[in-house]
Coordinates of C-alpha atoms and ligand atoms in Angstrom, one line a residue:
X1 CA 29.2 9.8 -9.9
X2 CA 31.0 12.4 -7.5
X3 CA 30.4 12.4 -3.8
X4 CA 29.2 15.7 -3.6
X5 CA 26.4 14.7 -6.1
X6 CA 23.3 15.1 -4.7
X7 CA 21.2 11.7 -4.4
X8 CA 17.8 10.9 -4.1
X9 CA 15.5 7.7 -3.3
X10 CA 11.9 7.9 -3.8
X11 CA 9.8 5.5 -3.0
X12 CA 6.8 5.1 -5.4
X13 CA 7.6 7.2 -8.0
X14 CA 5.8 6.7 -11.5
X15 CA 2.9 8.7 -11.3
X16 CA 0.7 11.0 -8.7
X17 CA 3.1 12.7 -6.5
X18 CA 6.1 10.5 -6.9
X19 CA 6.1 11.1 -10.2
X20 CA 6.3 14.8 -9.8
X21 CA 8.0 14.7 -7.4
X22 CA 11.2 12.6 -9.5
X23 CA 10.6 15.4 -12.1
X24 CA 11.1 18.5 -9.8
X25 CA 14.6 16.7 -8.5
X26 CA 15.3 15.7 -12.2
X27 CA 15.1 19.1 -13.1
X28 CA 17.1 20.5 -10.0
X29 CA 20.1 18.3 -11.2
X30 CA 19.5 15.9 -8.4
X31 CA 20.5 12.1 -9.2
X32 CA 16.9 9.9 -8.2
X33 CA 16.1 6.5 -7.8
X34 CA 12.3 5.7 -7.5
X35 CA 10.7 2.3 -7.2
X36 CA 7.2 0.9 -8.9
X37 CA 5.3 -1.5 -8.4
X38 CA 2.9 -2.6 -10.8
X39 CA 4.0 -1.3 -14.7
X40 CA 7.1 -1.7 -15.9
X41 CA 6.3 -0.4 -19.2
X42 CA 4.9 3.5 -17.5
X43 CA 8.4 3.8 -15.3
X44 CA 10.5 2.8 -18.3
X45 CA 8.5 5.6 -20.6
X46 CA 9.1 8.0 -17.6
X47 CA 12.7 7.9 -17.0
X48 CA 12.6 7.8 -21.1
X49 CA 11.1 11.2 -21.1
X50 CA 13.8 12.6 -18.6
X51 CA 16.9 10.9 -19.3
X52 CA 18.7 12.3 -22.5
X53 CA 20.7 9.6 -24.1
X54 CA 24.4 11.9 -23.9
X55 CA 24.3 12.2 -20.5
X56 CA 25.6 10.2 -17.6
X57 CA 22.6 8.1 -16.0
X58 CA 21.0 10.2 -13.6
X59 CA 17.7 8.3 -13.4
X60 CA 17.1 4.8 -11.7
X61 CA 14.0 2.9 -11.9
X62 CA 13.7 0.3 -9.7
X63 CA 10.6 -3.0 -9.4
X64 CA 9.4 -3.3 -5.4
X65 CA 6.8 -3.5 -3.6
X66 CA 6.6 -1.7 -0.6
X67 CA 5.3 -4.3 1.4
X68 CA 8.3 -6.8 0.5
X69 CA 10.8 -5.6 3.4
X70 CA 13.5 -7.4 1.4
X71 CA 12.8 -6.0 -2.2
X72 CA 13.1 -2.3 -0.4
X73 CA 16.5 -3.6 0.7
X74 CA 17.5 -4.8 -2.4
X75 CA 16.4 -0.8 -3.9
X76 CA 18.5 0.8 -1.3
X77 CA 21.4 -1.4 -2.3
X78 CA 20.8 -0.9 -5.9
X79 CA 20.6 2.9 -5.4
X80 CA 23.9 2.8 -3.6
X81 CA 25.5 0.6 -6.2
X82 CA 24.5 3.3 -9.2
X83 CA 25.4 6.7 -7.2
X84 CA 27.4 6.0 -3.9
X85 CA 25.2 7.4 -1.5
X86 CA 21.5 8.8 -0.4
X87 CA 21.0 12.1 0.8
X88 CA 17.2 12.4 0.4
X89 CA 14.3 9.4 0.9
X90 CA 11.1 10.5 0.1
X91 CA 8.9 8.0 1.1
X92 CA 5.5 8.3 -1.0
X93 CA 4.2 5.1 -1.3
X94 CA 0.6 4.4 -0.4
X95 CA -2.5 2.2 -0.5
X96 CA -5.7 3.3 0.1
X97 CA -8.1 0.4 1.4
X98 CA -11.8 2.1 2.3
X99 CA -14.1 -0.1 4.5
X100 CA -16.2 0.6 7.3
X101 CA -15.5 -0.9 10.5
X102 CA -17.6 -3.9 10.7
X103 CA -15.9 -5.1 7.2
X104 CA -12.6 -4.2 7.6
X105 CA -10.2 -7.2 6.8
X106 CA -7.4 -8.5 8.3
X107 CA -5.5 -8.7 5.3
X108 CA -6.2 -5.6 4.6
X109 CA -5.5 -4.2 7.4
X110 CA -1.8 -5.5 7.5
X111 CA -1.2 -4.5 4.0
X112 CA -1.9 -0.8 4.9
X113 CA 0.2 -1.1 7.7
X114 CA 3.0 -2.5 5.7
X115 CA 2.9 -0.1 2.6
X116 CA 2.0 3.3 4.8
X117 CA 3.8 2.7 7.5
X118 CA 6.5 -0.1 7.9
X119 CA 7.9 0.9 4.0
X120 CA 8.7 4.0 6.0
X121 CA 10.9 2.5 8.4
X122 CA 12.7 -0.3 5.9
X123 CA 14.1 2.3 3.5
X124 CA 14.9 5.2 6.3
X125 CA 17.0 2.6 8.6
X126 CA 18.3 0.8 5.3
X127 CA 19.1 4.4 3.5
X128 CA 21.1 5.6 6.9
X129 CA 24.4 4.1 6.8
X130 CA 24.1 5.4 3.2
X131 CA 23.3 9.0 4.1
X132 CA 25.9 11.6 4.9
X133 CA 24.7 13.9 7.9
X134 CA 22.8 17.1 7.5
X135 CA 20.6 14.5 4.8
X136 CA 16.7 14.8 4.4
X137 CA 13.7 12.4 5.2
X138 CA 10.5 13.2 3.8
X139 CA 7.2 11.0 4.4
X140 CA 4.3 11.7 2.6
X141 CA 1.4 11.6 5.2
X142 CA -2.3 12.6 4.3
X143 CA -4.5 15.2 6.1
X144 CA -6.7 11.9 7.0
X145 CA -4.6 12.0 10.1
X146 CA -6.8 14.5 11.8
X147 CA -9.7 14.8 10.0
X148 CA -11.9 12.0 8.2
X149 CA -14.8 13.6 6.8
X150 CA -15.9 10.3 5.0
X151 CA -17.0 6.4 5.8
X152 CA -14.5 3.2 5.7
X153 CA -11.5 5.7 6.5
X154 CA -10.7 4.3 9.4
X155 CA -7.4 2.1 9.0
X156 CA -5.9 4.6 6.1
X157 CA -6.7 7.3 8.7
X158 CA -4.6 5.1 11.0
X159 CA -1.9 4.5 8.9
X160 CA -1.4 8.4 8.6
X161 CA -1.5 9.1 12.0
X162 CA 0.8 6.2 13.0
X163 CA 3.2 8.3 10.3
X164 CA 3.0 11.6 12.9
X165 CA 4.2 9.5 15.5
X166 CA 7.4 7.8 13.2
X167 CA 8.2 11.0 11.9
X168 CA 8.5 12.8 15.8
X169 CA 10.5 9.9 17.2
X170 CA 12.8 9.5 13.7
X171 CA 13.4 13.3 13.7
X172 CA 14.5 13.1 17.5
X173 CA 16.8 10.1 16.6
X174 CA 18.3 11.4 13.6
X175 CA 18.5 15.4 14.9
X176 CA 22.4 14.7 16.5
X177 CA 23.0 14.0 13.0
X178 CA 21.6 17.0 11.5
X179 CA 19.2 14.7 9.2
X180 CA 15.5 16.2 9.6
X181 CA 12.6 14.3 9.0
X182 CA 9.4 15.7 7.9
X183 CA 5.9 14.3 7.0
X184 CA 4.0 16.2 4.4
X185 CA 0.2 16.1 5.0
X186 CA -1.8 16.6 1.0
X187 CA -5.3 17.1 0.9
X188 CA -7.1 15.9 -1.8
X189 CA -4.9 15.4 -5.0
X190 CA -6.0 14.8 -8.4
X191 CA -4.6 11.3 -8.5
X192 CA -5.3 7.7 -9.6
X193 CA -5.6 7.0 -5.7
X194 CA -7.9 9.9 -5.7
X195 CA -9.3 11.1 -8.7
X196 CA -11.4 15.0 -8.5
X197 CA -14.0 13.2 -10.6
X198 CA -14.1 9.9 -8.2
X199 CA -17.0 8.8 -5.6
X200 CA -15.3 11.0 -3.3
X201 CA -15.1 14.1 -5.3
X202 CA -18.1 16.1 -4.6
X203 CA -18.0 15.3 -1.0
X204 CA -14.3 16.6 -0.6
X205 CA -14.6 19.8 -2.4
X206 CA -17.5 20.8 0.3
X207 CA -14.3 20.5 2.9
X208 CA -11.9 22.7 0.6
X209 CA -12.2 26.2 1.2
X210 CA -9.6 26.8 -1.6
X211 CA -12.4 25.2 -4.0
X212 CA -10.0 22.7 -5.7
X213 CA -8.3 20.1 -5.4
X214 CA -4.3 19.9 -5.2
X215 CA -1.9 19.5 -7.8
X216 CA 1.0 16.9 -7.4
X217 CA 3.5 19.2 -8.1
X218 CA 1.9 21.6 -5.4
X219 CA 4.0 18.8 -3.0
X220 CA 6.5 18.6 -5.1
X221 CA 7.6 22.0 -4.5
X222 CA 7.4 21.3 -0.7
X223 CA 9.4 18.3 -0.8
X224 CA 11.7 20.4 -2.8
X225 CA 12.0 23.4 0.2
X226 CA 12.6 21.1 2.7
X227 CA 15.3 19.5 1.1
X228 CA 17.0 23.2 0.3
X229 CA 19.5 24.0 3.2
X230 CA 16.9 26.8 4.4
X231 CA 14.5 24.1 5.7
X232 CA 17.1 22.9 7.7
X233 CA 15.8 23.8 11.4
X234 CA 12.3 22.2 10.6
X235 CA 12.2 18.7 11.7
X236 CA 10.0 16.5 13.5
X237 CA 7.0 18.4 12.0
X238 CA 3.6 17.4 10.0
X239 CA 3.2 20.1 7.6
X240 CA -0.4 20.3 6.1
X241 CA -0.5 21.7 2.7
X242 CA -4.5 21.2 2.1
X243 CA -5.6 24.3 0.7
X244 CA -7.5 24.9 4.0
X245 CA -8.9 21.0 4.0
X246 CA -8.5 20.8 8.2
X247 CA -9.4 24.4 9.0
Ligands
NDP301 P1 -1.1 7.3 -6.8 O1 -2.1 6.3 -6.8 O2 -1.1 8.3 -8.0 O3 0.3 6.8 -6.5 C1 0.6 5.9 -5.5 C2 2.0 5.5 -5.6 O4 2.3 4.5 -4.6 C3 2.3 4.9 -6.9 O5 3.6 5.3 -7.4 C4 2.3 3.4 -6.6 O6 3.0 2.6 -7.5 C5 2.9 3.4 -5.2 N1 2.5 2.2 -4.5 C6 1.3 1.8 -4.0 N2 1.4 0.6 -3.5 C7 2.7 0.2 -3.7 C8 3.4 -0.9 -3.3 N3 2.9 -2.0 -2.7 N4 4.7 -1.0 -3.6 C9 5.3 0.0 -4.3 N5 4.7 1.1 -4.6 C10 3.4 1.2 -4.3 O7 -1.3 8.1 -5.5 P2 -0.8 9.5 -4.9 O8 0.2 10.1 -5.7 O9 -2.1 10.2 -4.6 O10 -0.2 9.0 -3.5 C11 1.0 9.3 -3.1 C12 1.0 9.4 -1.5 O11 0.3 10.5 -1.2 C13 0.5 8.2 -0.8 O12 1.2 8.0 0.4 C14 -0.9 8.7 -0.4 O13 -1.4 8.0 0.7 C15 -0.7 10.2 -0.2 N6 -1.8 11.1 -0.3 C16 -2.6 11.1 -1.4 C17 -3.7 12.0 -1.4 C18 -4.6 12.1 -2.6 O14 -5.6 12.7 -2.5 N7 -4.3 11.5 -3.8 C19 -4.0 12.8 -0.3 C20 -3.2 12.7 0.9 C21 -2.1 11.8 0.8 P3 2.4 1.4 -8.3 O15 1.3 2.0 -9.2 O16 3.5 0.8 -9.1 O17 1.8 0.5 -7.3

């Protein structure tokens, strides 16, 4: 693959956002690897669907978990290996544990930290000796950040927040090297983590002036802007797209 062939690493990237998000670079002509965690079979059907068989591979699908610092090494080395560099990490992984306060578990605890938060770091700092300047960093926050309008929130609420903070300090860090770094804050998405029919469902659309919930690809067209070379004077920011969620 050419050097000036666009690259990108997603992390978590079979369904929900990720997989829209894979698609919409795909389709832009942008070469993606993505990680999963859990089903083999559903990644391997995806990149099936995308790939077509006479073309170069453009598509890489990758096993890790996000909470295994050395299996997100191993991805970044893998990506390298098939296309030569990384220009964009879009770090979309996330784990959703809901318990209220006085049952929160330690376990648990540490696993959201891991997956929504340290996954962050591991493929950025792994990705950057990789990533040619004026490159793109895109975490996938959550509106929970700011607002949690619903019991047993508290550490996922956490873990978003903590992302605000890594995104500031990473976009100060990287800035000399014209790479911006961005975290995108969804509302409520019609996902497996969040299903619009779930427990949650009636009590989040009372929060949504828009009066529905998000689409993936809504973010997917986000991610897409900020990696265009128009985005490139917004860094550092948290960019709620919520359909009016934190009003
Ligand atoms: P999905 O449940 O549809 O997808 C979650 C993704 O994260 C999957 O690709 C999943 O892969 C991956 N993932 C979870 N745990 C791990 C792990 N340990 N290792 C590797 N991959 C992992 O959820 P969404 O698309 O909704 O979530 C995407 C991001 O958006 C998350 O960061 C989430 O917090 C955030 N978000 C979601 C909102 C919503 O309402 N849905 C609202 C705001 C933010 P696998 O199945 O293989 O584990």
């Amino acid at each position: 693959m050419s050097s000036n062939h666009s690259v990108a690493f997603v992390q978590g990237g079979y369904h929900g956002i990720g997989k829209a998000t894979v698609e919409a670079l795909h389709h832009a002509g942008i070469a993606v690897a993505f990680t999963y965690q859990k089903s083999k079979e559903q990644a391997d059907a995806m990149v099936h669907a995308l790939q077509k068989p006479d073309q170069p591979v453009s598509i890489l699908v990758i096993q890790a978990d996000s909470a295994d610092e050395q299996a997100l090494q191993v991805a970044i080395q893998k990506t390298v290996k098939a296309f030569g560099h990384i220009n964009f990490v879009i770090n979309n992984a996330g784990y959703l544990a809901v318990s209220t306060i006085d049952k929160i578990d330690t376990v648990e605890f540490d696993k959201t930290i891991a997956i929504n938060v340290r996954s962050l770091m591991i493929t950025s700092r792994e990705a950057l000796p990789y990533m040619p300047n004026g490159g793109r960093i895109i975490n996938i926050g959550s509106v929970n950040s700011e607002r949690i309008p619903f019991e047993g929130g508290a550490i996922y609420g956490m873990s978003k927040a903590a992302v605000v903070g890594l995104t500031k300090g990473m976009a100060r860090d990287l800035a000399p090297r014209q790479i911006t770094v961005n975290n995108i804050q969804p509302g409520p998405i019609n996902t497996d983590m969040n299903p619009d029919t779930g427990d949650f469902a009636d009590a989040l659309k009372q929060f949504l002036p828009i009066g529905r919930y998000e689409k993936a690809e809504e973010i997917a067209s986000l991610v897409m802007w900020l990696i265009s070379p128009e985005a490139g004077y917004m860094t550092g920011s948290s960019l709620n797209m919520d359909g009016g969620f934190t009003i």
